[in-house]
Short mmCIF file of C-alpha atoms in Angstrom, two decimals:
data_model
loop_
_atom_site.label_atom_id
_atom_site.label_comp_id
_atom_site.label_asym_id
_atom_site.label_seq_id
_atom_site.Cartn_x
_atom_site.Cartn_y
_atom_site.Cartn_z
CA MET A 1 -3.15 -29.67 -32.30
CA LYS A 2 0.24 -28.92 -30.79
CA LYS A 3 -0.35 -25.23 -31.50
CA VAL A 4 -3.69 -25.32 -29.66
CA LYS A 5 -2.08 -27.05 -26.66
CA HIS A 6 0.69 -24.48 -26.67
CA ILE A 7 -1.79 -21.60 -26.62
CA PHE A 8 -3.79 -23.28 -23.84
CA SER A 9 -0.66 -23.90 -21.77
CA THR A 10 0.45 -20.29 -22.15
CA ALA A 11 -2.97 -18.97 -21.14
CA ALA A 12 -3.05 -21.28 -18.11
CA LEU A 13 0.40 -20.11 -17.08
CA LEU A 14 -0.59 -16.45 -17.32
CA PHE A 15 -3.78 -17.14 -15.35
CA THR A 16 -1.81 -18.91 -12.62
CA LEU A 17 0.73 -16.09 -12.41
CA GLY A 18 -2.14 -13.63 -12.17
CA LEU A 19 -3.58 -15.52 -9.21
CA CYS A 20 -0.19 -15.54 -7.52
CA VAL A 21 0.13 -11.80 -7.90
CA LEU A 22 -3.44 -11.29 -6.73
CA PHE A 23 -3.11 -13.35 -3.56
CA ALA A 24 0.55 -12.85 -2.74
CA SER A 25 0.60 -9.06 -2.98
CA PRO A 26 -0.64 -7.15 0.09
CA VAL A 27 -3.69 -5.02 -0.55
CA GLN A 28 -2.72 -1.46 -1.32
CA ALA A 29 -4.51 1.08 0.83
CA LYS A 30 -6.25 4.02 -0.69
CA SER A 31 -5.03 7.26 0.83
CA ASN A 32 -6.13 7.51 4.44
CA PRO A 33 -8.56 10.27 5.29
CA THR A 34 -6.78 13.14 7.04
CA LYS A 35 -8.39 12.09 10.31
CA VAL A 36 -9.90 8.80 11.47
CA SER A 37 -11.25 8.13 14.96
CA LEU A 38 -10.56 4.60 16.20
CA GLN A 39 -12.95 3.10 18.74
CA PRO A 40 -12.02 0.42 21.30
CA GLY A 41 -13.53 -2.96 20.47
CA ARG A 42 -13.81 -2.39 16.73
CA ILE A 43 -11.61 -3.87 14.01
CA TYR A 44 -10.40 -1.62 11.19
CA ARG A 45 -9.07 -3.00 7.91
CA ARG A 46 -9.15 0.01 5.58
CA TYR A 47 -6.39 2.20 6.93
CA ASP A 48 -2.61 2.29 6.84
CA ILE A 49 -1.05 2.83 10.28
CA THR A 50 2.40 1.37 9.56
CA GLY A 51 3.22 3.91 6.84
CA ASN A 52 4.00 1.40 4.09
CA GLY A 53 0.99 2.34 1.94
CA LYS A 54 -0.85 -0.94 2.59
CA ARG A 55 -4.02 -1.62 4.50
CA ASP A 56 -3.52 -2.80 8.04
CA LYS A 57 -5.69 -4.57 10.56
CA ILE A 58 -6.04 -2.28 13.58
CA GLN A 59 -7.76 -3.20 16.83
CA ILE A 60 -7.91 -1.69 20.33
CA LYS A 61 -8.53 -4.45 22.87
CA THR A 62 -9.58 -3.50 26.39
CA THR A 63 -9.36 -5.45 29.64
CA PRO A 64 -12.53 -5.18 31.77
CA THR A 65 -12.34 -4.94 35.54
CA THR A 66 -14.33 -7.10 37.90
CA ASP A 67 -16.51 -4.09 38.75
CA SER A 68 -20.05 -3.95 37.40
CA ASP A 69 -19.74 -0.36 36.15
CA GLY A 70 -18.20 -1.27 32.78
CA SER A 71 -14.78 0.12 33.66
CA ILE A 72 -11.52 -1.16 32.15
CA SER A 73 -8.04 -1.48 33.64
CA ASP A 74 -5.90 -1.26 30.51
CA PHE A 75 -5.90 -1.65 26.76
CA SER A 76 -3.63 -2.77 23.94
CA ILE A 77 -3.42 -1.76 20.30
CA TYR A 78 -2.89 -4.58 17.83
CA VAL A 79 -1.55 -4.02 14.32
CA ASN A 80 -1.92 -6.92 11.89
CA GLY A 81 -2.56 -9.29 14.78
CA LYS A 82 0.49 -8.30 16.80
CA LYS A 83 0.55 -6.18 19.93
CA ALA A 84 2.08 -2.79 19.12
CA TYR A 85 1.26 -0.86 22.29
CA THR A 86 -0.07 -1.50 25.79
CA LEU A 87 -1.29 0.98 28.37
CA ASN A 88 -1.27 -0.19 31.99
CA SER A 89 -3.07 2.43 34.05
CA ILE A 90 -2.72 3.06 37.77
CA ARG A 91 -6.50 3.37 38.05
CA ASN A 92 -9.63 2.18 36.26
CA PHE A 93 -11.23 4.13 33.46
CA TYR A 94 -13.84 3.70 30.73
CA LYS A 95 -13.83 3.11 26.99
CA GLU A 96 -15.31 6.57 26.55
CA ASP A 97 -12.15 8.04 28.12
CA VAL A 98 -9.99 6.67 25.30
CA CYS A 99 -9.35 9.01 22.37
CA ALA A 100 -7.44 7.41 19.48
CA GLN A 101 -7.20 9.40 16.27
CA LEU A 102 -5.20 8.49 13.18
CA TYR A 103 -3.86 11.53 11.31
CA THR A 104 -2.29 11.23 7.86
CA LEU A 105 -0.10 13.83 6.15
CA SER A 106 -0.28 14.61 2.44
CA ASN A 107 2.74 12.35 1.84
CA GLY A 108 0.71 9.42 3.21
CA LYS A 109 2.60 9.12 6.49
CA PRO A 110 0.26 8.28 9.41
CA PHE A 111 0.56 9.30 13.07
CA LEU A 112 -1.63 8.22 15.97
CA TYR A 113 -2.84 10.65 18.62
CA LEU A 114 -3.64 8.83 21.85
CA TYR A 115 -5.18 10.34 24.97
CA VAL A 116 -6.87 8.94 28.06
CA ALA A 117 -8.61 11.68 30.04
CA PHE A 118 -8.78 11.84 33.83
CA GLU A 119 -9.67 14.77 36.07
CA ASN A 120 -8.16 18.18 35.24
CA GLY A 121 -6.99 16.89 31.88
CA ASP A 122 -4.45 14.58 33.47
CA GLY A 123 -4.20 10.99 32.35
CA PRO A 124 -1.79 8.09 31.86
CA VAL A 125 -1.06 8.99 28.23
CA CYS A 126 -1.36 12.00 25.94
CA GLY A 127 0.86 12.09 22.88
CA ILE A 128 1.59 11.41 19.22
CA PHE A 129 2.73 7.92 18.20
CA GLN A 130 4.47 6.56 15.11
CA TYR A 131 4.66 2.92 14.07
CA LYS A 132 8.24 1.76 13.74
CA GLY A 133 9.93 -1.55 14.40
CA ARG A 134 6.57 -3.30 14.93
CA ARG A 135 5.80 -0.94 17.79
CA LEU A 136 3.84 2.27 18.27
CA ASN A 137 6.44 4.65 19.67
CA GLU A 138 5.59 7.94 21.37
CA ILE A 139 7.41 10.72 19.52
CA ILE A 140 5.62 13.71 21.12
CA ASP A 141 4.68 13.52 24.80
CA PHE A 142 2.34 16.40 25.66
CA GLN A 143 2.73 15.63 29.35
CA GLU A 144 6.49 16.17 29.30
CA THR A 145 7.03 18.93 26.73
CA LEU A 146 6.51 21.74 29.26
CA GLU A 147 6.47 19.82 32.54
CA THR A 148 9.11 22.09 34.10
CA TYR A 149 6.88 25.13 33.67
CA GLY A 150 3.45 24.02 34.85
CA TYR A 151 1.00 21.24 35.68
CA HIS A 152 -2.21 19.63 34.35
CA GLN A 153 -0.61 19.32 30.93
CA MET A 154 -2.35 17.90 27.88
CA GLY A 155 -2.44 18.50 24.15
CA TYR A 156 -4.40 17.65 21.05
CA VAL A 157 -4.17 17.93 17.27
CA THR A 158 -5.97 20.93 15.80
CA GLY A 159 -5.31 20.28 12.11
CA VAL A 160 -3.21 18.93 9.27
CA SER A 161 -1.94 20.95 6.31
CA GLY A 162 0.31 19.31 3.77
CA ASN A 163 3.07 17.59 5.71
CA ARG A 164 2.52 19.67 8.83
CA LEU A 165 0.68 18.81 12.01
CA TYR A 166 -0.80 21.60 14.14
CA VAL A 167 -1.22 20.98 17.85
CA SER A 168 -2.47 22.85 20.91
CA GLN A 169 -0.55 22.42 24.15
CA GLU A 170 -2.53 23.27 27.28
CA LEU A 171 -1.19 23.66 30.78
CA ASN A 172 -1.48 25.56 34.03
CA SER A 173 1.65 27.62 33.75
CA TYR A 174 3.42 28.78 36.91
CA SER A 175 3.86 32.12 35.14
CA LEU A 176 0.62 32.68 33.22
CA GLY A 177 -1.89 30.26 34.72
CA LEU A 178 -4.21 28.34 32.41
CA ASN A 179 -3.21 28.88 28.77
CA SER A 180 -3.07 27.25 25.35
CA ILE A 181 -0.13 27.38 22.95
CA ARG A 182 -0.10 26.39 19.30
CA PHE A 183 2.94 24.53 18.01
CA VAL A 184 3.59 23.25 14.49
CA TYR A 185 5.40 20.04 13.57
CA LYS A 186 6.65 19.07 10.13
CA TYR A 187 7.64 15.79 8.52
CA SER A 188 11.40 15.53 8.17
CA ARG A 189 13.78 12.57 7.93
CA GLY A 190 11.08 10.02 8.56
CA THR A 191 9.33 11.57 11.55
CA LEU A 192 7.76 14.73 13.01
CA VAL A 193 10.02 17.55 14.19
CA PRO A 194 9.24 21.11 15.32
CA ALA A 195 8.69 23.37 12.32
CA SER A 196 9.75 26.35 14.42
CA LYS A 197 11.17 27.04 17.86
CA TYR A 198 8.26 29.42 18.50
CA GLY A 199 4.79 28.78 19.86
CA SER A 200 1.85 31.19 19.66
CA TYR A 201 -0.51 31.75 22.57
CA THR A 202 -4.08 31.12 21.46
CA SER A 203 -5.59 31.85 24.88
CA ILE A 204 -4.52 33.01 28.33
CA TYR A 205 -7.18 32.80 31.02
CA THR A 206 -6.78 35.48 33.69
CA LEU A 207 -8.88 36.65 36.63
CA ASN A 208 -10.34 39.22 34.21
CA GLY A 209 -11.13 36.72 31.46
CA ARG A 210 -9.10 35.89 28.36
CA SER A 211 -6.38 38.47 27.82
CA ARG A 212 -2.78 38.87 26.70
CA TYR A 213 -2.34 41.92 28.92
CA LEU A 214 -1.17 41.43 32.50
CA THR A 215 0.24 43.50 35.34
CA ALA A 216 3.68 42.74 36.74
CA ASN A 217 3.36 41.56 40.33
CA ARG A 218 7.08 42.03 40.95
CA ASP A 219 10.20 43.19 39.17
CA ILE A 220 11.17 40.88 36.28
CA PRO A 221 14.37 41.05 34.19
CA VAL A 222 13.86 41.12 30.41
CA TYR A 223 16.55 39.77 28.07
CA THR A 224 17.50 40.61 24.50
CA THR A 225 17.06 37.12 23.01
CA ALA A 226 15.53 33.73 23.81
CA TYR A 227 18.81 32.06 24.64
CA ALA A 228 20.72 31.14 27.75
CA ASN A 229 23.25 33.78 28.82
CA ALA A 230 21.44 36.50 26.84
CA SER A 231 22.21 40.04 27.94
CA LEU A 232 19.80 42.11 30.03
CA LYS A 233 17.71 44.55 27.96
CA PHE A 234 15.55 46.21 30.63
CA ASN A 235 13.52 45.47 33.75
CA ILE A 236 9.78 45.22 34.18
CA LEU A 237 8.84 46.93 37.41
CA LYS A 238 6.01 45.98 39.72
CA GLY A 239 2.80 47.53 38.41
CA ASP A 240 3.96 47.78 34.76
CA ARG A 241 1.50 46.63 32.11
CA VAL A 242 2.83 43.75 30.01
CA ARG A 243 1.67 42.15 26.75
CA ILE A 244 2.38 38.44 26.27
CA ASN A 245 3.45 37.86 22.65
CA LYS A 246 4.73 34.32 22.12
CA CYS A 247 7.02 31.69 23.55
CA ALA A 248 10.06 29.78 22.40
CA LEU A 249 11.28 26.25 23.15
CA ILE A 250 15.01 25.89 22.67
CA LYS A 251 16.87 22.77 23.79
CA GLY A 252 14.09 21.95 26.23
CA LYS A 253 14.05 25.40 27.80
CA MET A 254 11.15 27.82 27.55
CA TYR A 255 11.24 31.58 27.08
CA ILE A 256 8.33 34.05 26.92
CA GLN A 257 8.41 37.13 24.69
CA ILE A 258 6.75 40.21 26.18
CA SER A 259 6.27 43.87 25.33
CA SER A 260 6.19 46.66 27.89
CA LYS A 261 6.95 50.40 27.95
CA GLY A 262 7.49 50.41 24.19
CA MET A 263 10.15 47.69 24.31
CA THR A 264 10.15 43.96 23.52
CA GLY A 265 12.25 41.20 25.02
CA TRP A 266 12.24 37.76 26.64
CA ILE A 267 11.60 36.68 30.22
CA LEU A 268 12.31 33.39 31.97
CA PRO A 269 9.09 31.64 33.07
CA ALA A 270 8.67 30.44 36.64
CA THR A 271 9.59 26.81 37.30
CA SER A 272 7.70 26.27 40.54
CA TYR A 273 4.24 26.99 41.90
CA PRO A 274 4.04 30.33 43.76
CA GLU A 275 2.99 29.33 47.27
CA THR A 276 1.87 32.89 48.04
CA ALA A 277 0.60 35.70 45.81
CA GLU A 278 3.74 37.79 46.32
CA TYR A 279 5.77 35.26 44.32
CA GLN A 280 3.52 35.40 41.25
CA GLN A 281 5.07 37.04 38.22
CA PHE A 282 1.73 38.62 37.24
CA THR A 283 -1.15 39.88 39.34
CA GLU A 284 -4.05 38.53 37.25
CA THR A 285 -2.75 34.99 36.95
CA GLN A 286 -5.43 32.38 37.53
CA TYR A 287 -4.45 28.90 38.63
CA ALA A 288 -6.61 25.81 38.37
CA GLY A 289 -6.87 23.27 41.17
#
């Protein structure tokens, strides 16, 4: 009889321990899909946004205005019931203007792309966020990356491959007009960092359509390398045909690689809007409003 009681007690103990493990352990998340779109007003419980490999409760709560058009004044993102991010806009907008996309690398690390679109691509936020310290922190701000060199800036994620995130940065450049540049970020030391100092132009919109070939509108010095204090290599003269190759971002400064007259080098992009056509670097440059 004592033996039976002992077996029963042991089984009960194991059962109790099993329940403790079952209910005390957070639910492990299956690997996130590479991309998940998050809609305001919905609650998501299947995805990991904190990066700890466990399912989180994610919700985007909006604040309606007193207008009857369904507009909202701001929104907040809650993670596991706690506010992790709040956007306070200077003007009203709509739920349909909010783009929230959760991207996950092959190592399981998630990053949130957040964009609110206004006219001309402008908006109160456009960037990549990472959850850290109970907050969603902006680690890539598409509206500031190239702000010295143009206006109407925005960006978006074009793809994920392994532990790399591919993005397209769009802006109205003071030098080239409306264009798109592809940059690549990689996961390193717990966050995303540029995989290269170079960006590749995927489109340049000119008065003659999409083209990498432009005509110099004035004389432009061309340097040997994409660094400050680089030596002069040659000069582009007004009327010379120029091919735009790529750009470089080094310590916050931008350089554009060009080819002309059988030579290749780097030029400094304009940092202000040309008030008259004579100040444009290239004749075919097309600027948006």
